[in-house]
Coordinates of C-alpha atoms and ligand atoms in Angstrom, one line a residue:
X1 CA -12.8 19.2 -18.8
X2 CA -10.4 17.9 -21.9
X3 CA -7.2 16.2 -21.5
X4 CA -4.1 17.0 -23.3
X5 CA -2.5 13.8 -24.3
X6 CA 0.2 15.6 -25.5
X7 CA 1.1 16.5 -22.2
X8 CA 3.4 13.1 -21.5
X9 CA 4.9 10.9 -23.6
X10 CA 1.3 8.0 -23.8
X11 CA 2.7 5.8 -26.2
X12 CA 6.2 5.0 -23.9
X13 CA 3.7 4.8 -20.9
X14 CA 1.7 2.4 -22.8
X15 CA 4.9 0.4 -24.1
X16 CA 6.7 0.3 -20.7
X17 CA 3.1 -0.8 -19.0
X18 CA 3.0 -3.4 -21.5
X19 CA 6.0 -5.2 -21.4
X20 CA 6.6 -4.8 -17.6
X21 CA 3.8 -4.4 -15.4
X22 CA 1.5 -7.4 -14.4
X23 CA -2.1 -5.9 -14.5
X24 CA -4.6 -7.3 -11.1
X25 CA -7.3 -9.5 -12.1
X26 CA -6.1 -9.8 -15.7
X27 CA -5.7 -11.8 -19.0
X28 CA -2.7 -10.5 -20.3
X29 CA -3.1 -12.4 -24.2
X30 CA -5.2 -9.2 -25.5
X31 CA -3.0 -6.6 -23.9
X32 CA -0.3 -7.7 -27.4
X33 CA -2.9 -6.7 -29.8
X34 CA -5.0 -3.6 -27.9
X35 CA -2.1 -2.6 -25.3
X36 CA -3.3 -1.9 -21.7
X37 CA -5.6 0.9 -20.8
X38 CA -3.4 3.4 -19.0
X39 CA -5.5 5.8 -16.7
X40 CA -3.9 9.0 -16.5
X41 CA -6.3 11.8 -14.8
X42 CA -9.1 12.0 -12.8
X43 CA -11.5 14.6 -11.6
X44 CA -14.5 13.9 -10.0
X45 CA -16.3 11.4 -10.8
X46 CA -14.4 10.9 -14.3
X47 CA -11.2 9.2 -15.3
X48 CA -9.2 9.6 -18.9
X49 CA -6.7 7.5 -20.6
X50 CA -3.8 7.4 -22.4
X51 CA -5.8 7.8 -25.4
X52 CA -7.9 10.9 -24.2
X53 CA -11.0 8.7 -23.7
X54 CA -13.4 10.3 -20.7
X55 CA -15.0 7.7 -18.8
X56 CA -17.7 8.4 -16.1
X57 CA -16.6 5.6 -13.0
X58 CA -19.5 4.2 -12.3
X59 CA -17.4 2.1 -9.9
X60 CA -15.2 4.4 -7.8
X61 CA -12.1 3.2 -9.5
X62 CA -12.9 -0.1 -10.4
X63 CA -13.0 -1.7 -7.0
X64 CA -15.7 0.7 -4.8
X65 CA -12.5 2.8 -3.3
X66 CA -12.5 6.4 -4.6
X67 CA -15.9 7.4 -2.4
X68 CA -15.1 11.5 -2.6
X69 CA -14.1 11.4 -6.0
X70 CA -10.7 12.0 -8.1
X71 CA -8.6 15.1 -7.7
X72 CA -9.1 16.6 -4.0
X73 CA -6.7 18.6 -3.9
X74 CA -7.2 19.1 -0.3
X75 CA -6.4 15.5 0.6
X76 CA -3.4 16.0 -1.1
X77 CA -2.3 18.6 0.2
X78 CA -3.1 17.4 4.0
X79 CA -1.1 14.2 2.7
X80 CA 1.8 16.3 1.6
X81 CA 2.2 18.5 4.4
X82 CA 2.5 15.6 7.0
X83 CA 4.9 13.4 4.9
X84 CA 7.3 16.8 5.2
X85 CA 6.3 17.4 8.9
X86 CA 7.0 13.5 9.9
X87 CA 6.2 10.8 7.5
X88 CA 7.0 7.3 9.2
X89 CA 7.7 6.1 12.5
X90 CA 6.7 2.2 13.4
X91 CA 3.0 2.1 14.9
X92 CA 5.1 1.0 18.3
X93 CA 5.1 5.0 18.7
X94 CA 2.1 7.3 18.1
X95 CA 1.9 10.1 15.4
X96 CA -0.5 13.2 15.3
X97 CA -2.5 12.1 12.1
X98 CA -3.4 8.6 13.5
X99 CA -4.5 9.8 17.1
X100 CA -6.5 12.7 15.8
X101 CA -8.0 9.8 12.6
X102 CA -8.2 7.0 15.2
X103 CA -10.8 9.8 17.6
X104 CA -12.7 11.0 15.1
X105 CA -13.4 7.9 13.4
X106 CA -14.2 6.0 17.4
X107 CA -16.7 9.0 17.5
X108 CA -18.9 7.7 14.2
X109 CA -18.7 4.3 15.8
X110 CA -21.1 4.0 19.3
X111 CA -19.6 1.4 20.9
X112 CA -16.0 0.9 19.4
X113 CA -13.3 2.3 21.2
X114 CA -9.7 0.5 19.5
X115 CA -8.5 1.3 16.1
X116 CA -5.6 -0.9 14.9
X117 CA -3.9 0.3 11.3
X118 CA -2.3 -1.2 8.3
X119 CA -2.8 -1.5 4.8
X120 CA -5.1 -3.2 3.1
X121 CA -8.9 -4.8 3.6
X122 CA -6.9 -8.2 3.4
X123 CA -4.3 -7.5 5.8
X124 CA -7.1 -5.9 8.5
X125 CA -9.1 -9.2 8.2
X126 CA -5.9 -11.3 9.1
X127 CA -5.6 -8.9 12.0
X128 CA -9.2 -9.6 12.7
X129 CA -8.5 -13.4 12.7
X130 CA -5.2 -13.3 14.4
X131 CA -7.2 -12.1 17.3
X132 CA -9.4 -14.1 17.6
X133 CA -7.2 -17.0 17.2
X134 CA -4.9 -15.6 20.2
X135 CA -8.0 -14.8 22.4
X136 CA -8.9 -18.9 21.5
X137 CA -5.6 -19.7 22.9
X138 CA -5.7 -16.9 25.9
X139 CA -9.1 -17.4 27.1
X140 CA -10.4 -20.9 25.7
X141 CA -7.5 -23.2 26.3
X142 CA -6.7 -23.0 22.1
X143 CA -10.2 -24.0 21.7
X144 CA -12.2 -21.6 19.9
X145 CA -9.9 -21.1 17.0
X146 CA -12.9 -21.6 13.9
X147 CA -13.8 -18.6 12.2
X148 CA -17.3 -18.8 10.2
X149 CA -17.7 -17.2 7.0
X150 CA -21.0 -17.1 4.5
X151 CA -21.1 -18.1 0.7
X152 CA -20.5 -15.5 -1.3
X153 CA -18.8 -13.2 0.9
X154 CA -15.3 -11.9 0.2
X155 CA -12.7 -10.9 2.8
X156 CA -9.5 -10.6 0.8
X157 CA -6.5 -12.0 -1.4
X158 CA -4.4 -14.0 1.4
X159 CA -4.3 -17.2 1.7
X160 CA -6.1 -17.2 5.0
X161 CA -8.9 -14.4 4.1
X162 CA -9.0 -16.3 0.7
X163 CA -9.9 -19.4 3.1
X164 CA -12.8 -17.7 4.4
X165 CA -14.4 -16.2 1.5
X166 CA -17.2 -17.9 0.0
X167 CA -16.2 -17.1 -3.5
X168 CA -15.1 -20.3 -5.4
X169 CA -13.7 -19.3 -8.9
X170 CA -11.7 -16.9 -6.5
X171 CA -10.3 -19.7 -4.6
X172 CA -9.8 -22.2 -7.2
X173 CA -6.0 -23.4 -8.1
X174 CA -5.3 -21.6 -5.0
X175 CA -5.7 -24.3 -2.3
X176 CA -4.7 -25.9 0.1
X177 CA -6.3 -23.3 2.4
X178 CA -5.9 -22.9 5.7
X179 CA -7.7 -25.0 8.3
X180 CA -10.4 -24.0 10.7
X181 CA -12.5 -21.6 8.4
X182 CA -16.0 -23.2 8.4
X183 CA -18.6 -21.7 5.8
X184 CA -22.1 -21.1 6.5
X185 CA -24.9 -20.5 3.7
X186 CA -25.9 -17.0 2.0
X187 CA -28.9 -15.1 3.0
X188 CA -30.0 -13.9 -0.8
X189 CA -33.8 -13.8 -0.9
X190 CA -33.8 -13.7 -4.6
X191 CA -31.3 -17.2 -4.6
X192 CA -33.1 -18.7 -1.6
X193 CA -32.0 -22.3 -1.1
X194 CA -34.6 -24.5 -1.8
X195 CA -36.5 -25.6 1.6
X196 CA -36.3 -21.8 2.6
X197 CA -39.2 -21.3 4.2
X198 CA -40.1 -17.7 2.2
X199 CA -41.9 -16.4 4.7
X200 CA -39.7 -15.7 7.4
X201 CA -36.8 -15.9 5.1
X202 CA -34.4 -13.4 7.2
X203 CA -35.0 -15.7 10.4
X204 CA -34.9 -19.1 8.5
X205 CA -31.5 -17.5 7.0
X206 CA -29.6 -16.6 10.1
X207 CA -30.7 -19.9 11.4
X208 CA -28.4 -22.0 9.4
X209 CA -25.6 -20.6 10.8
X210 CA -26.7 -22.0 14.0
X211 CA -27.4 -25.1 12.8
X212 CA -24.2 -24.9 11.5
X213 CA -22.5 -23.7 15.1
X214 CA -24.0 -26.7 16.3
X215 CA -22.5 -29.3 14.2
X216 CA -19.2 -27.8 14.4
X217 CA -19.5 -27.6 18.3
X218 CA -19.7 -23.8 19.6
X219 CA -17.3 -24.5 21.7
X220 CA -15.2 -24.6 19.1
X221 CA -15.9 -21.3 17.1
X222 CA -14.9 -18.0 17.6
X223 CA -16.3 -15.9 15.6
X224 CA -18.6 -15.4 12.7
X225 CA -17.4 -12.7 10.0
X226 CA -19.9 -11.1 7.8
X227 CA -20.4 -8.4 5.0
X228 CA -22.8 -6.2 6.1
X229 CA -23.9 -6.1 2.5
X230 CA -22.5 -8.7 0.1
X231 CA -20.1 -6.5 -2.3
X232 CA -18.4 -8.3 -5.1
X233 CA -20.9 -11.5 -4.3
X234 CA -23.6 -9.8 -6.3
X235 CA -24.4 -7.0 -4.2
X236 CA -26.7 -9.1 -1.4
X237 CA -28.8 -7.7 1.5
X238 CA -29.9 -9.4 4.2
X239 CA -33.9 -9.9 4.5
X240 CA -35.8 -8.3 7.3
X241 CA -35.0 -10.5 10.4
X242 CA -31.3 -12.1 9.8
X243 CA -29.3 -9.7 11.7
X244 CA -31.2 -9.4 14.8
X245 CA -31.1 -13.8 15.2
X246 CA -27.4 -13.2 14.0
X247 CA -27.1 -10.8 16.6
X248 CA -29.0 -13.3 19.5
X249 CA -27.0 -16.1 17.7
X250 CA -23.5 -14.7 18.8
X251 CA -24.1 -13.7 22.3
X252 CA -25.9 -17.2 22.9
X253 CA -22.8 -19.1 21.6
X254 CA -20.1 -16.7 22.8
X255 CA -18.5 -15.9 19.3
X256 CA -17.4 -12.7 18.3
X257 CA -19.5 -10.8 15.5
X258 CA -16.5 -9.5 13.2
X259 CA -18.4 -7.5 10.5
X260 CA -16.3 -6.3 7.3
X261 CA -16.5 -3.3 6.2
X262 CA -14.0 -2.7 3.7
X263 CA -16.6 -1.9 0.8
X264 CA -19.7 -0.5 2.7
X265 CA -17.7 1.6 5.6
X266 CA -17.4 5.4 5.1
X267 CA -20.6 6.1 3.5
X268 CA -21.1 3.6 0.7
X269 CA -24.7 2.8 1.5
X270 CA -25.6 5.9 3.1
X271 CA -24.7 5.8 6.5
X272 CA -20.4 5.8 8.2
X273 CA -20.9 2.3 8.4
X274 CA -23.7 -0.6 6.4
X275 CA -24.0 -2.1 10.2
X276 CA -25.7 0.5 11.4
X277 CA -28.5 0.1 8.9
X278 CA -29.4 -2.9 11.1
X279 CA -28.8 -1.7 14.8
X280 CA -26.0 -4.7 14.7
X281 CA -23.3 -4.2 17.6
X282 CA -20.1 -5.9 16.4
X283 CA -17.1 -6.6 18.4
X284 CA -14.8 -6.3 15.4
X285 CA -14.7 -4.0 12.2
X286 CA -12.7 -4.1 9.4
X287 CA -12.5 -1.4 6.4
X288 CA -10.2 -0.1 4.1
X289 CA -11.3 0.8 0.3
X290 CA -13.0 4.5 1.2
X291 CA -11.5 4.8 4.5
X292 CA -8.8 7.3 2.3
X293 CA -10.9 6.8 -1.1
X294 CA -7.2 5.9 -3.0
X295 CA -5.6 9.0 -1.6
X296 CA -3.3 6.4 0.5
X297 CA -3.2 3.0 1.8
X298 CA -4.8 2.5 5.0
X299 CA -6.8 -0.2 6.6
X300 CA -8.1 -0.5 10.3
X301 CA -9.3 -3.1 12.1
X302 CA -11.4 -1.5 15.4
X303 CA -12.4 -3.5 18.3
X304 CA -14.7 -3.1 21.2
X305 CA -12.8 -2.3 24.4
X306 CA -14.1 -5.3 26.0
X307 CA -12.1 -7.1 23.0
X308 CA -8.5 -4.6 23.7
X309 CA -8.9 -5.6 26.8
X310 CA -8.5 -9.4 26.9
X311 CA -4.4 -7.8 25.2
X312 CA -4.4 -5.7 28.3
X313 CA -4.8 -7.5 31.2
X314 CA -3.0 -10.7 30.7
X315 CA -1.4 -13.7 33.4
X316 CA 1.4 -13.7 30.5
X317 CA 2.7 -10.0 29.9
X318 CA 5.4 -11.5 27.6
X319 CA 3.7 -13.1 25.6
X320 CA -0.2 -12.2 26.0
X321 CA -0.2 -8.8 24.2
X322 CA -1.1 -8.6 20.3
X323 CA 2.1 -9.3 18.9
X324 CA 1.6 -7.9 15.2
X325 CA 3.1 -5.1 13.5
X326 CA 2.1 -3.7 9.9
X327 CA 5.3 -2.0 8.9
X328 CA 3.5 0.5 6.8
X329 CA 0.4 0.7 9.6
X330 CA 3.1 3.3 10.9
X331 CA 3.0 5.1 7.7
X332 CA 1.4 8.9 8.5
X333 CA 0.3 9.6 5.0
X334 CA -2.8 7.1 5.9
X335 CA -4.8 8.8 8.4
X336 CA -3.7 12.3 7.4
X337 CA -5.6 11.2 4.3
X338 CA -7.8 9.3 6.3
X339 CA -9.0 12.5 8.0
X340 CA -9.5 15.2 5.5
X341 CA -11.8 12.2 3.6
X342 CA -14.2 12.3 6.6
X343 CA -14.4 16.0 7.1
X344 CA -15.1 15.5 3.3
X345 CA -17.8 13.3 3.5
X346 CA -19.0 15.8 6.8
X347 CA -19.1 19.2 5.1
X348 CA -20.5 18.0 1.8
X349 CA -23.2 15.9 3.2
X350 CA -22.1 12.9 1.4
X351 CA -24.3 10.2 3.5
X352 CA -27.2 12.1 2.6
X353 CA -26.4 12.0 -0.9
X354 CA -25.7 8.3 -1.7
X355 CA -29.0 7.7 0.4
X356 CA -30.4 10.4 -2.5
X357 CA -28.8 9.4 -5.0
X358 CA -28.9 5.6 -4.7
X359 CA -32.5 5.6 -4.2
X360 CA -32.9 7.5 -7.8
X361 CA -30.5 5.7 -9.4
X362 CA -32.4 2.3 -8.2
X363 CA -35.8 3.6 -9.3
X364 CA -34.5 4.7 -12.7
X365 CA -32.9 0.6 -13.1
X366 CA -36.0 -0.5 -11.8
X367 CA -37.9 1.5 -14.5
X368 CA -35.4 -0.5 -16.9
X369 CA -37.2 -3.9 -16.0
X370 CA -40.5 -3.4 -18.0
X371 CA -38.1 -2.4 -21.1
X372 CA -35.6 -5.5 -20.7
X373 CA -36.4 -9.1 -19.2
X374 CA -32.9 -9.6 -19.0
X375 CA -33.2 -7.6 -15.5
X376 CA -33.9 -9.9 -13.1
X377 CA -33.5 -8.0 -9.8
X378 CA -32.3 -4.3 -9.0
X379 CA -31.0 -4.5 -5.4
X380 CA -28.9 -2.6 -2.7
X381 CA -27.7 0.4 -0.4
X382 CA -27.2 3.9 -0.8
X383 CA -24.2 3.9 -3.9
X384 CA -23.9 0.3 -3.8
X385 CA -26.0 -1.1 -6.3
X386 CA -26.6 -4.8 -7.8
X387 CA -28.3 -5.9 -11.2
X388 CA -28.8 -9.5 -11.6
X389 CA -29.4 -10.5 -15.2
X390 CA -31.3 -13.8 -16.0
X391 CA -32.1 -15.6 -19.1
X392 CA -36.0 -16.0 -18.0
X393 CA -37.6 -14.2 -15.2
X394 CA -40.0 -17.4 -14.0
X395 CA -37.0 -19.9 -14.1
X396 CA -34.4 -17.0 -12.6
X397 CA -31.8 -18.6 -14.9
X398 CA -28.7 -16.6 -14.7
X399 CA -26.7 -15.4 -18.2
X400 CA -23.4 -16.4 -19.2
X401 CA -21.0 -14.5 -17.4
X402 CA -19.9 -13.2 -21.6
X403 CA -23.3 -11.5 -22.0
X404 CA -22.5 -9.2 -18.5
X405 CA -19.1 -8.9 -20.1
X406 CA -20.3 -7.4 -23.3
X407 CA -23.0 -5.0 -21.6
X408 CA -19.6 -3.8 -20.0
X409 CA -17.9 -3.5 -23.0
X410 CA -20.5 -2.0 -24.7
X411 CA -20.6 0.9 -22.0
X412 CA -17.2 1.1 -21.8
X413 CA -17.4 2.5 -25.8
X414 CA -20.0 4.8 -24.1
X415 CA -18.0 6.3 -22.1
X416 CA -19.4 4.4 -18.7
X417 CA -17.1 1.9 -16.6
X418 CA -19.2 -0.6 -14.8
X419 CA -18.2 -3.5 -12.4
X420 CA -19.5 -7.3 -12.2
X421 CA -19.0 -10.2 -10.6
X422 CA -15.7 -11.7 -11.8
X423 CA -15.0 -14.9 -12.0
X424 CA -16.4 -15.4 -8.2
X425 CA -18.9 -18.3 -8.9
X426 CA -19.3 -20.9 -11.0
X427 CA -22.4 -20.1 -13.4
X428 CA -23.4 -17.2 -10.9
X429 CA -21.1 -14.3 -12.2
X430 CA -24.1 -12.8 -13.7
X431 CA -24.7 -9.5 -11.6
X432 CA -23.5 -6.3 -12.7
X433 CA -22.2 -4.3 -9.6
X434 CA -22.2 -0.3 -9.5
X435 CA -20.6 1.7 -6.9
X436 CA -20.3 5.1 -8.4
X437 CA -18.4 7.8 -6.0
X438 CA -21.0 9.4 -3.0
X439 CA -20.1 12.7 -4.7
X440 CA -23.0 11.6 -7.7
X441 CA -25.2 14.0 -9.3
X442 CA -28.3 13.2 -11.0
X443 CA -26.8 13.7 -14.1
X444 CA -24.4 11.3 -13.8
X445 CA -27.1 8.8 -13.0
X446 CA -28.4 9.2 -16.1
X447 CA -25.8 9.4 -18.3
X448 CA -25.3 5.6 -16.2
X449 CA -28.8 4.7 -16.8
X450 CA -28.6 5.7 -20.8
X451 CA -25.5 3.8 -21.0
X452 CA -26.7 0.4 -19.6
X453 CA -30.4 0.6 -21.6
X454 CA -28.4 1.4 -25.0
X455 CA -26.1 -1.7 -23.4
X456 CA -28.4 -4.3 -22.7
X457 CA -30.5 -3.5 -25.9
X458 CA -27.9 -4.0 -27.4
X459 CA -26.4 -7.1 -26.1
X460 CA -30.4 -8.7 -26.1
X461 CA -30.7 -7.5 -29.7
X462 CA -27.6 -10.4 -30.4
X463 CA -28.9 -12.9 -28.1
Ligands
PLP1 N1 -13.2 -7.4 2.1 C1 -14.1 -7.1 1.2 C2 -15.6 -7.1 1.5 C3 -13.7 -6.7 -0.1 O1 -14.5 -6.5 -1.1 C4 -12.3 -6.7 -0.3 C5 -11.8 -6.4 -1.7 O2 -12.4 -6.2 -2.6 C6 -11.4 -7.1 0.7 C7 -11.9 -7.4 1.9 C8 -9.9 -7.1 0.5 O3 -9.4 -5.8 0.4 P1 -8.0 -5.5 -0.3 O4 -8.1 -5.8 -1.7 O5 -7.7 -4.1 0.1 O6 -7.0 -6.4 0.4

């Protein structure tokens, strides 16, 4: 398809952006000389801008959100007919939307049984850790209030998911952080710590945590939060072994296994949810991003009953329930959205598709290695997909974060918007992160895969 930028008034959009809107994640100094991009359509798995440019979004709009793709006319529609019918009433009530979302989503989830809403993948892991905080104080005498998180995880933008993410450029000038979030060490096989024993590298892995539940005390922690997959710490699986000992790790110690999904839930890496690639049974989930692909804002944090129930059946009914609201949790425009994107991902056979797809796209980067040493590793899941580039292959030296900024660039000329790691670690933000909608073809593959080998030739070519 062609878009008309005649059809709007671009260069007022582009003015107004300019001098009043203050872009996420952005260095404002070029936007004087180049103006913002402004993204004004989207249809499948392409985006154009003010300009007319046609980019294929190889990252689901930027951030890993749009998993069915742009335009669904369907989801709007769904999202329009509710907000006439009844669009808000606080979460204190029920609506239609969220009971029928909350059912079919506890139905993809063996296991699971609470779902709790509001609006963001930060604001669902500060749900997460409120609970477990008040269960501390409810069950453990105020005890068990540390929450452990790994390097290189992310939860999230507030200061307390901020405090538990293991991302450090992230963090910095952001401090002081909240207390009682204890770091543990990342499980990446290809960055394995040095007295790693390779070997057993999953087991070795998930044994540092304990060794660091032991110095902290167990009685003192309440529960461990985990990616399933790494996302924006450089796309990071677990090795063969880790979740399993996580797994015997938690119910040993008593901690809660809080797994967040707000990149890998609803399909990302080929199944509803990346903890069910492991046989993992958590006792909280977070997710957000896909749970609506963009169409709204939702988030839900969903518990085990055994975890509701500690809210339920309390010695203080005044003050022993959850006592959290998310104004816009009550917002119906969320799981109205919410719902049509998993009968979506249902009737089109999506799972199967990133599972496909992934596994092509993976094989065609992997083919890429004998062309350019600069690929150090091609990992990941389903649509969620990791290239670490490295100076030299023996030495596993990682590039300048400015060389995976120009293989961006470069594709972005092309036509091709890729993600990386962004400003997350110091000397590590060399892994370029792709996350391309689960509604892929193979053709869009490989217009990604002609785009980063004309990229990286031409970025090594300068080197
Ligand atoms: N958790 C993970 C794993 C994420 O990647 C993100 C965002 O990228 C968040 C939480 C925070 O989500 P949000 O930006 O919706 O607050």
């Amino acid at each position: 398809m062609t878009y008309d930028v005649n059809d709007f008034d671009s260069l007022d959009v582009v003015n107004n952006d300019r001098d009043h809107v203050w872009h996420h994640l952005a260095q404002h100094k070029p936007f004087e000389k180049t103006g913002p991009m402004v993204i004004v359509k989207g249809e499948g798995m392409r985006v154009w801008d003010s300009k007319g440019n046609e980019y294929l979004d190889a990252v689901s709009g930027a951030v890993w959100t749009v998993n069915v793709g742009y335009g669904r006319t369907e989801i709007a529609d769904a999202v329009r007919d509710q907000l006439v019918e009844m669009n808000y009433f606080a979460q204190t009530a029920g609506n239609v939307p969220a009971a029928k979302f909350s059912k079919k989503l506890i139905d993809k989830m063996p296991g699971m049984n609470r779902v709790y809403f509001s609006n963001s993948g930060s604001e669902a892991n500060e749900k997460a850790f409120k609970i477990v905080r008040q269960i501390a104080h409810k069950k453990y005498g105020g005890k068990k209030t540390k929450i452990l998180y790994r390097d290189r995880d992310y939860h999230g933008t507030t200061i307390a998911t901020l405090s538990a993410s293991g991302q450090y450029e992230r963090r910095n000038q952001y401090g002081p952080f909240v207390p009682d979030f204890v770091e543990v060490p990342h499980c990446c096989e290809y960055r394995a710590q040095e007295d790693a024993d390779k070997s057993a590298y999953g087991v070795w892995a998930a044994n540092q945590i304990e060794k660091v539940i032991l110095a902290e005390g167990a009685d003192t922690i309440g529960a461990l939060c985990l990616e399933p997959i790494t996302a924006g710490g450089g796309v990071i699986e677990a090795p063969a072994g880790y979740w399993p000992r996580v797994q015997e790790i938690c119910k040993q110690y008593d901690i809660l296994l809080h797994i967040d999904e707000v990149v890998c839930g609803l399909g990302r890496t080929g199944t509803w949810f990346g903890y069910q690639h492991y046989g993992v049974k958590p006792d909280i989930v977070t997710m957000a991003k896909g749970v609506a692909s963009g169409y709204a804002a939702i988030s839900c944090t969903v518990t085990t009953e055994a975890v509701f129930e500690m809210f339920k059946e309390d010695e203080d009914p005044r003050m022993g329930y959850f006592r959290d609201i998310s104004t816009f949790g009550g917002c119906t425009a969320g799981p109205a959205a919410a719902l049509v994107n998993m009968e979506i991902i249902e009737n089109e056979k999506l799972l199967e598709n990133a599972t496909h797809q992934g596994e092509y796209l993976r094989g065609r980067l992997s083919d890429l290695m004998s062309k350019h040493p600069l690929i150090g590793e091609v990992r990941g899941k389903g649509l969620l997909v990791g290239i670490e580039l490295v100076k030299d292959r023996a030495t596993k030296e990682p590039v300048e974060e400015e060389t995976v900024m120009a293989i961006a660039g470069h594709c972005m000329a092309n036509g091709v918007i890729i993600g990386r790691t962004n400003r997350s670690f110091k000397a590590f933000n060399n892994t370029i992160c792709l996350a391309p909608a689960l509604i892929s073809t193979k053709e869009d593959m490989d217009q990604l895969v002609a785009a980063l080998d004309d990229a990286i030739a031409d970025v090594t070519s300068k080197m």
